[in-house]
mmCIF file of C-alpha atoms in Angstrom:
data_model
loop_
_atom_site.group_PDB
_atom_site.id
_atom_site.type_symbol
_atom_site.label_atom_id
_atom_site.label_comp_id
_atom_site.label_asym_id
_atom_site.label_seq_id
_atom_site.Cartn_x
_atom_site.Cartn_y
_atom_site.Cartn_z
ATOM 1 C CA GLY A 1 0.839 -66.242 44.516
ATOM 2 C CA ILE A 2 -1.146 -64.861 41.736
ATOM 3 C CA GLN A 3 -1.420 -67.629 39.653
ATOM 4 C CA VAL A 4 -2.498 -66.395 35.825
ATOM 5 C CA GLU A 5 -4.185 -68.827 33.588
ATOM 6 C CA GLN A 6 -4.890 -68.772 29.648
ATOM 7 C CA SER A 7 -6.817 -71.023 27.764
ATOM 8 C CA PRO A 8 -6.674 -72.543 25.111
ATOM 9 C CA PRO A 9 -3.237 -73.029 24.385
ATOM 10 C CA ASP A 10 -3.267 -72.723 20.898
ATOM 11 C CA LEU A 11 -5.815 -71.772 18.186
ATOM 12 C CA ILE A 12 -5.609 -72.436 14.220
ATOM 13 C CA LEU A 13 -8.273 -70.904 12.387
ATOM 14 C CA GLN A 14 -8.809 -70.572 9.295
ATOM 15 C CA GLU A 15 -8.715 -66.654 7.902
ATOM 16 C CA GLY A 16 -12.131 -64.564 8.601
ATOM 17 C CA ALA A 17 -13.515 -66.325 11.502
ATOM 18 C CA ASN A 18 -14.434 -65.661 14.816
ATOM 19 C CA SER A 19 -12.415 -65.879 18.986
ATOM 20 C CA THR A 20 -12.757 -65.852 21.653
ATOM 21 C CA LEU A 21 -9.620 -66.227 24.790
ATOM 22 C CA ARG A 22 -9.842 -66.236 28.317
ATOM 23 C CA CYS A 23 -7.388 -65.919 31.590
ATOM 24 C CA ASN A 24 -8.770 -66.539 34.315
ATOM 25 C CA PHE A 25 -6.629 -65.923 37.739
ATOM 26 C CA SER A 26 -6.284 -66.706 41.662
ATOM 27 C CA ASP A 27 -7.283 -63.672 43.168
ATOM 28 C CA SER A 28 -8.448 -60.246 43.009
ATOM 29 C CA VAL A 29 -8.040 -57.882 39.440
ATOM 30 C CA ASN A 30 -7.673 -55.110 40.102
ATOM 31 C CA ASN A 31 -4.362 -54.459 36.918
ATOM 32 C CA LEU A 32 -4.977 -56.071 33.906
ATOM 33 C CA GLN A 33 -3.667 -55.714 29.969
ATOM 34 C CA TRP A 34 -3.397 -58.021 26.913
ATOM 35 C CA PHE A 35 -0.330 -58.024 25.304
ATOM 36 C CA HIS A 36 0.275 -59.092 21.539
ATOM 37 C CA GLN A 37 4.012 -60.762 20.835
ATOM 38 C CA ASN A 38 4.573 -61.114 17.773
ATOM 39 C CA PRO A 39 7.011 -63.214 15.449
ATOM 40 C CA TRP A 40 10.088 -61.074 16.770
ATOM 41 C CA GLY A 41 9.107 -60.969 21.113
ATOM 42 C CA GLN A 42 7.496 -57.116 20.775
ATOM 43 C CA LEU A 43 5.215 -57.526 22.905
ATOM 44 C CA ILE A 44 1.791 -55.362 21.844
ATOM 45 C CA ASN A 45 -0.099 -53.179 24.219
ATOM 46 C CA LEU A 46 -3.790 -54.418 23.007
ATOM 47 C CA PHE A 47 -5.790 -53.224 25.920
ATOM 48 C CA TYR A 48 -5.584 -52.404 29.464
ATOM 49 C CA ILE A 49 -8.731 -53.522 31.316
ATOM 50 C CA PRO A 50 -9.039 -53.847 34.847
ATOM 51 C CA SER A 51 -12.358 -53.954 34.316
ATOM 52 C CA GLY A 52 -15.404 -53.308 31.789
ATOM 53 C CA THR A 53 -14.882 -53.376 28.341
ATOM 54 C CA LYS A 54 -12.802 -51.676 25.314
ATOM 55 C CA GLN A 55 -13.224 -52.216 21.674
ATOM 56 C CA ASN A 56 -10.005 -51.459 19.146
ATOM 57 C CA GLY A 57 -11.315 -51.797 16.360
ATOM 58 C CA ARG A 58 -12.038 -55.509 15.054
ATOM 59 C CA LEU A 59 -10.244 -55.983 18.848
ATOM 60 C CA SER A 60 -12.510 -56.000 22.026
ATOM 61 C CA ALA A 61 -11.354 -57.442 25.877
ATOM 62 C CA THR A 62 -14.402 -58.003 28.964
ATOM 63 C CA THR A 63 -13.217 -58.096 32.315
ATOM 64 C CA VAL A 64 -15.188 -59.101 34.554
ATOM 65 C CA ALA A 65 -13.585 -58.420 38.354
ATOM 66 C CA THR A 66 -15.500 -60.066 41.232
ATOM 67 C CA GLU A 67 -15.737 -63.287 38.940
ATOM 68 C CA ARG A 68 -12.337 -63.395 37.910
ATOM 69 C CA TYR A 69 -11.230 -63.909 33.932
ATOM 70 C CA SER A 70 -11.080 -61.811 31.429
ATOM 71 C CA LEU A 71 -11.842 -62.337 27.315
ATOM 72 C CA LEU A 72 -10.914 -61.219 23.937
ATOM 73 C CA TYR A 73 -12.172 -61.501 21.376
ATOM 74 C CA ILE A 74 -11.206 -61.273 18.193
ATOM 75 C CA SER A 75 -13.468 -60.938 15.059
ATOM 76 C CA SER A 76 -12.848 -61.131 11.439
ATOM 77 C CA SER A 77 -9.595 -62.417 11.987
ATOM 78 C CA GLN A 78 -6.993 -61.923 9.620
ATOM 79 C CA THR A 79 -2.868 -63.580 9.205
ATOM 80 C CA THR A 80 -0.885 -60.409 10.945
ATOM 81 C CA ASP A 81 -3.282 -61.699 13.110
ATOM 82 C CA SER A 82 -0.552 -64.448 13.985
ATOM 83 C CA GLY A 83 1.710 -65.308 17.381
ATOM 84 C CA VAL A 84 1.347 -65.235 20.909
ATOM 85 C CA TYR A 85 -1.488 -63.821 22.475
ATOM 86 C CA PHE A 86 -0.856 -63.244 26.727
ATOM 87 C CA CYS A 87 -2.484 -61.258 29.988
ATOM 88 C CA ALA A 88 -1.151 -60.468 32.359
ATOM 89 C CA LYS A 89 -1.874 -59.324 36.094
ATOM 90 C CA ARG A 90 -0.350 -56.730 38.639
ATOM 91 C CA GLY A 91 -0.652 -57.444 42.158
ATOM 92 C CA ALA A 92 -1.568 -55.423 44.558
ATOM 93 C CA GLY A 93 1.258 -53.445 46.220
ATOM 94 C CA SER A 94 3.445 -55.095 43.727
ATOM 95 C CA TYR A 95 5.335 -53.878 41.105
ATOM 96 C CA GLN A 96 5.297 -56.690 39.339
ATOM 97 C CA LEU A 97 3.300 -58.385 36.384
ATOM 98 C CA THR A 98 2.330 -62.182 36.529
ATOM 99 C CA PHE A 99 2.464 -63.510 32.698
ATOM 100 C CA GLY A 100 0.186 -66.149 32.007
ATOM 101 C CA LYS A 101 1.394 -68.806 29.799
ATOM 102 C CA GLY A 102 0.081 -67.520 26.382
ATOM 103 C CA THR A 103 -2.440 -68.476 23.556
ATOM 104 C CA LYS A 104 -0.619 -69.278 20.879
ATOM 105 C CA LEU A 105 -3.045 -68.957 17.601
ATOM 106 C CA SER A 106 -1.891 -69.463 14.254
ATOM 107 C CA VAL A 107 -4.634 -67.824 10.793
ATOM 108 C CA ILE A 108 -4.270 -69.792 8.242
ATOM 109 C CA PRO A 109 -5.537 -68.105 4.588
ATOM 110 C CA GLU B 1 11.961 -42.511 18.779
ATOM 111 C CA THR B 2 9.252 -43.325 20.423
ATOM 112 C CA GLY B 3 8.141 -45.493 22.897
ATOM 113 C CA VAL B 4 10.383 -47.546 24.729
ATOM 114 C CA THR B 5 13.612 -48.621 22.444
ATOM 115 C CA GLN B 6 16.075 -51.660 23.948
ATOM 116 C CA THR B 7 19.910 -52.107 22.565
ATOM 117 C CA PRO B 8 21.359 -54.340 20.539
ATOM 118 C CA ARG B 9 18.626 -56.780 19.437
ATOM 119 C CA HIS B 10 20.571 -59.403 19.048
ATOM 120 C CA LEU B 11 23.854 -60.404 21.207
ATOM 121 C CA VAL B 12 25.910 -63.127 21.312
ATOM 122 C CA MET B 13 28.581 -64.131 23.648
ATOM 123 C CA GLY B 14 30.917 -65.768 25.312
ATOM 124 C CA MET B 15 31.076 -67.060 28.786
ATOM 125 C CA THR B 16 33.712 -65.596 29.710
ATOM 126 C CA ASN B 17 32.554 -61.791 27.762
ATOM 127 C CA LYS B 18 30.903 -58.965 29.725
ATOM 128 C CA LYS B 19 28.939 -56.807 28.144
ATOM 129 C CA SER B 20 26.057 -54.299 28.489
ATOM 130 C CA LEU B 21 21.802 -54.247 27.712
ATOM 131 C CA LYS B 22 20.785 -50.702 26.921
ATOM 132 C CA CYS B 23 16.933 -49.629 27.452
ATOM 133 C CA GLU B 24 16.041 -46.209 26.623
ATOM 134 C CA GLN B 25 11.938 -45.111 27.087
ATOM 135 C CA HIS B 26 10.342 -41.811 25.970
ATOM 136 C CA LEU B 27 7.009 -41.654 27.786
ATOM 137 C CA GLY B 28 8.614 -40.105 30.575
ATOM 138 C CA HIS B 29 7.887 -42.216 32.802
ATOM 139 C CA ASN B 30 9.295 -43.103 36.018
ATOM 140 C CA ALA B 31 9.620 -46.440 36.434
ATOM 141 C CA MET B 32 11.519 -49.080 34.292
ATOM 142 C CA TYR B 33 11.782 -53.197 34.421
ATOM 143 C CA TRP B 34 13.468 -55.929 33.000
ATOM 144 C CA TYR B 35 12.082 -59.236 32.394
ATOM 145 C CA LYS B 36 13.639 -62.135 30.946
ATOM 146 C CA GLN B 37 11.097 -64.476 28.882
ATOM 147 C CA SER B 38 12.813 -68.183 28.659
ATOM 148 C CA ALA B 39 11.216 -70.587 25.586
ATOM 149 C CA LYS B 40 8.520 -72.256 27.256
ATOM 150 C CA LYS B 41 8.434 -70.151 30.502
ATOM 151 C CA PRO B 42 6.015 -67.539 31.258
ATOM 152 C CA LEU B 43 7.846 -63.981 31.710
ATOM 153 C CA GLU B 44 9.936 -63.910 34.838
ATOM 154 C CA LEU B 45 10.349 -60.000 35.707
ATOM 155 C CA MET B 46 14.343 -59.035 37.057
ATOM 156 C CA PHE B 47 14.177 -56.112 38.724
ATOM 157 C CA VAL B 48 12.409 -52.534 39.075
ATOM 158 C CA TYR B 49 13.682 -49.831 38.963
ATOM 159 C CA SER B 50 10.843 -46.556 40.422
ATOM 160 C CA LEU B 51 12.492 -42.889 41.065
ATOM 161 C CA GLU B 52 15.521 -44.191 39.536
ATOM 162 C CA GLU B 53 15.714 -46.507 42.408
ATOM 163 C CA ARG B 54 15.786 -50.581 43.348
ATOM 164 C CA VAL B 55 12.505 -51.339 44.364
ATOM 165 C CA GLU B 56 12.182 -55.209 43.228
ATOM 166 C CA ASN B 57 15.416 -57.818 43.196
ATOM 167 C CA ASN B 58 13.563 -61.123 42.123
ATOM 168 C CA SER B 59 16.344 -63.846 43.125
ATOM 169 C CA VAL B 60 18.779 -62.812 40.195
ATOM 170 C CA PRO B 61 21.618 -64.300 40.064
ATOM 171 C CA SER B 62 24.815 -61.055 40.413
ATOM 172 C CA ARG B 63 25.626 -61.881 37.174
ATOM 173 C CA PHE B 64 23.316 -59.669 36.035
ATOM 174 C CA SER B 65 24.067 -56.190 37.464
ATOM 175 C CA PRO B 66 21.492 -53.606 36.373
ATOM 176 C CA GLU B 67 21.648 -49.712 36.517
ATOM 177 C CA CYS B 68 18.813 -47.498 36.072
ATOM 178 C CA PRO B 69 21.556 -43.886 36.364
ATOM 179 C CA ASN B 70 18.311 -41.578 35.530
ATOM 180 C CA SER B 71 14.834 -42.543 34.884
ATOM 181 C CA SER B 72 14.934 -42.412 30.379
ATOM 182 C CA HIS B 73 17.458 -44.901 31.211
ATOM 183 C CA LEU B 74 17.714 -48.232 32.307
ATOM 184 C CA PHE B 75 21.347 -51.076 31.590
ATOM 185 C CA LEU B 76 21.872 -54.797 32.846
ATOM 186 C CA HIS B 77 25.434 -55.891 32.988
ATOM 187 C CA LEU B 78 26.202 -58.998 32.174
ATOM 188 C CA HIS B 79 29.151 -60.967 33.217
ATOM 189 C CA THR B 80 30.158 -64.808 33.109
ATOM 190 C CA LEU B 81 27.047 -66.115 31.627
ATOM 191 C CA GLN B 82 25.762 -69.374 31.702
ATOM 192 C CA PRO B 83 24.527 -71.063 28.399
ATOM 193 C CA GLU B 84 20.951 -71.208 30.132
ATOM 194 C CA ASP B 85 20.671 -67.072 30.331
ATOM 195 C CA SER B 86 19.742 -67.528 26.805
ATOM 196 C CA ALA B 87 16.923 -65.511 26.297
ATOM 197 C CA LEU B 88 14.623 -62.891 25.598
ATOM 198 C CA TYR B 89 15.006 -59.684 27.618
ATOM 199 C CA LEU B 90 12.350 -56.836 27.738
ATOM 200 C CA CYS B 91 12.203 -53.964 29.179
ATOM 201 C CA ALA B 92 9.563 -52.138 30.090
ATOM 202 C CA SER B 93 8.283 -49.306 31.549
ATOM 203 C CA SER B 94 5.223 -47.333 34.086
ATOM 204 C CA GLN B 95 3.919 -43.921 34.935
ATOM 205 C CA GLU B 96 3.248 -44.688 38.801
ATOM 206 C CA ARG B 97 1.828 -43.053 41.001
ATOM 207 C CA THR B 98 -1.178 -43.121 38.463
ATOM 208 C CA VAL B 99 -4.539 -44.374 37.931
ATOM 209 C CA SER B 100 -3.314 -46.128 35.308
ATOM 210 C CA TYR B 101 0.300 -48.922 36.050
ATOM 211 C CA GLU B 102 0.605 -49.793 32.111
ATOM 212 C CA GLN B 103 3.139 -51.640 31.269
ATOM 213 C CA PHE B 104 5.191 -50.542 27.483
ATOM 214 C CA PHE B 105 7.532 -53.119 26.154
ATOM 215 C CA GLY B 106 10.579 -52.343 24.504
ATOM 216 C CA PRO B 107 11.746 -54.815 21.097
ATOM 217 C CA GLY B 108 13.701 -56.770 23.594
ATOM 218 C CA THR B 109 18.121 -58.141 23.401
ATOM 219 C CA ARG B 110 17.650 -61.696 22.288
ATOM 220 C CA LEU B 111 20.666 -63.132 24.164
ATOM 221 C CA THR B 112 22.782 -66.254 23.182
ATOM 222 C CA VAL B 113 25.351 -67.513 25.466
ATOM 223 C CA LEU B 114 28.109 -69.860 24.192
#
């Protein structure tokens, strides 16, 4: 089945620092999303990015479909960025989003 | 209301109780999903409804019973659950047969089975 691997599993940052989160896939990418799960469990959509690069404020994402990975960049991190970041991929012909295990980010003042 | 809403947000039930989780999407989507998130495990798809028909069922025990009366509403009926069913249950929706298949999630129902 589709495998989704995220790294690092845990990340601690000083407020204001930048970070890069990575997501690798075991097969081709045709439908990929990044989410932020806040402490209350809500999954917030960050990017829908099957290929290319997108930016939204301090966050940006790049997916290189031919090399089967996606990156999420967080710049000038804030304490409100803390939480778990998930990438998820949907396989061809399936409704299911397969999630990685997530990267737990803690931003300290 | 906007986006995807779920009620209740928290639920505590005994193993012999019957309860239902409710999900409503206000996005005009035509597919709805139930996911389960247990501690230390990735999110798992439970059920998918597309155009009000169940299209995927990932080997979920029969004590979980979904219902999709229309494209905006999805229910998950619970009966004789086990303590290991305690988890965060997330509802999602998407617009199928279009350029983007982006899924949008509700806030979840945190279920505790005693």
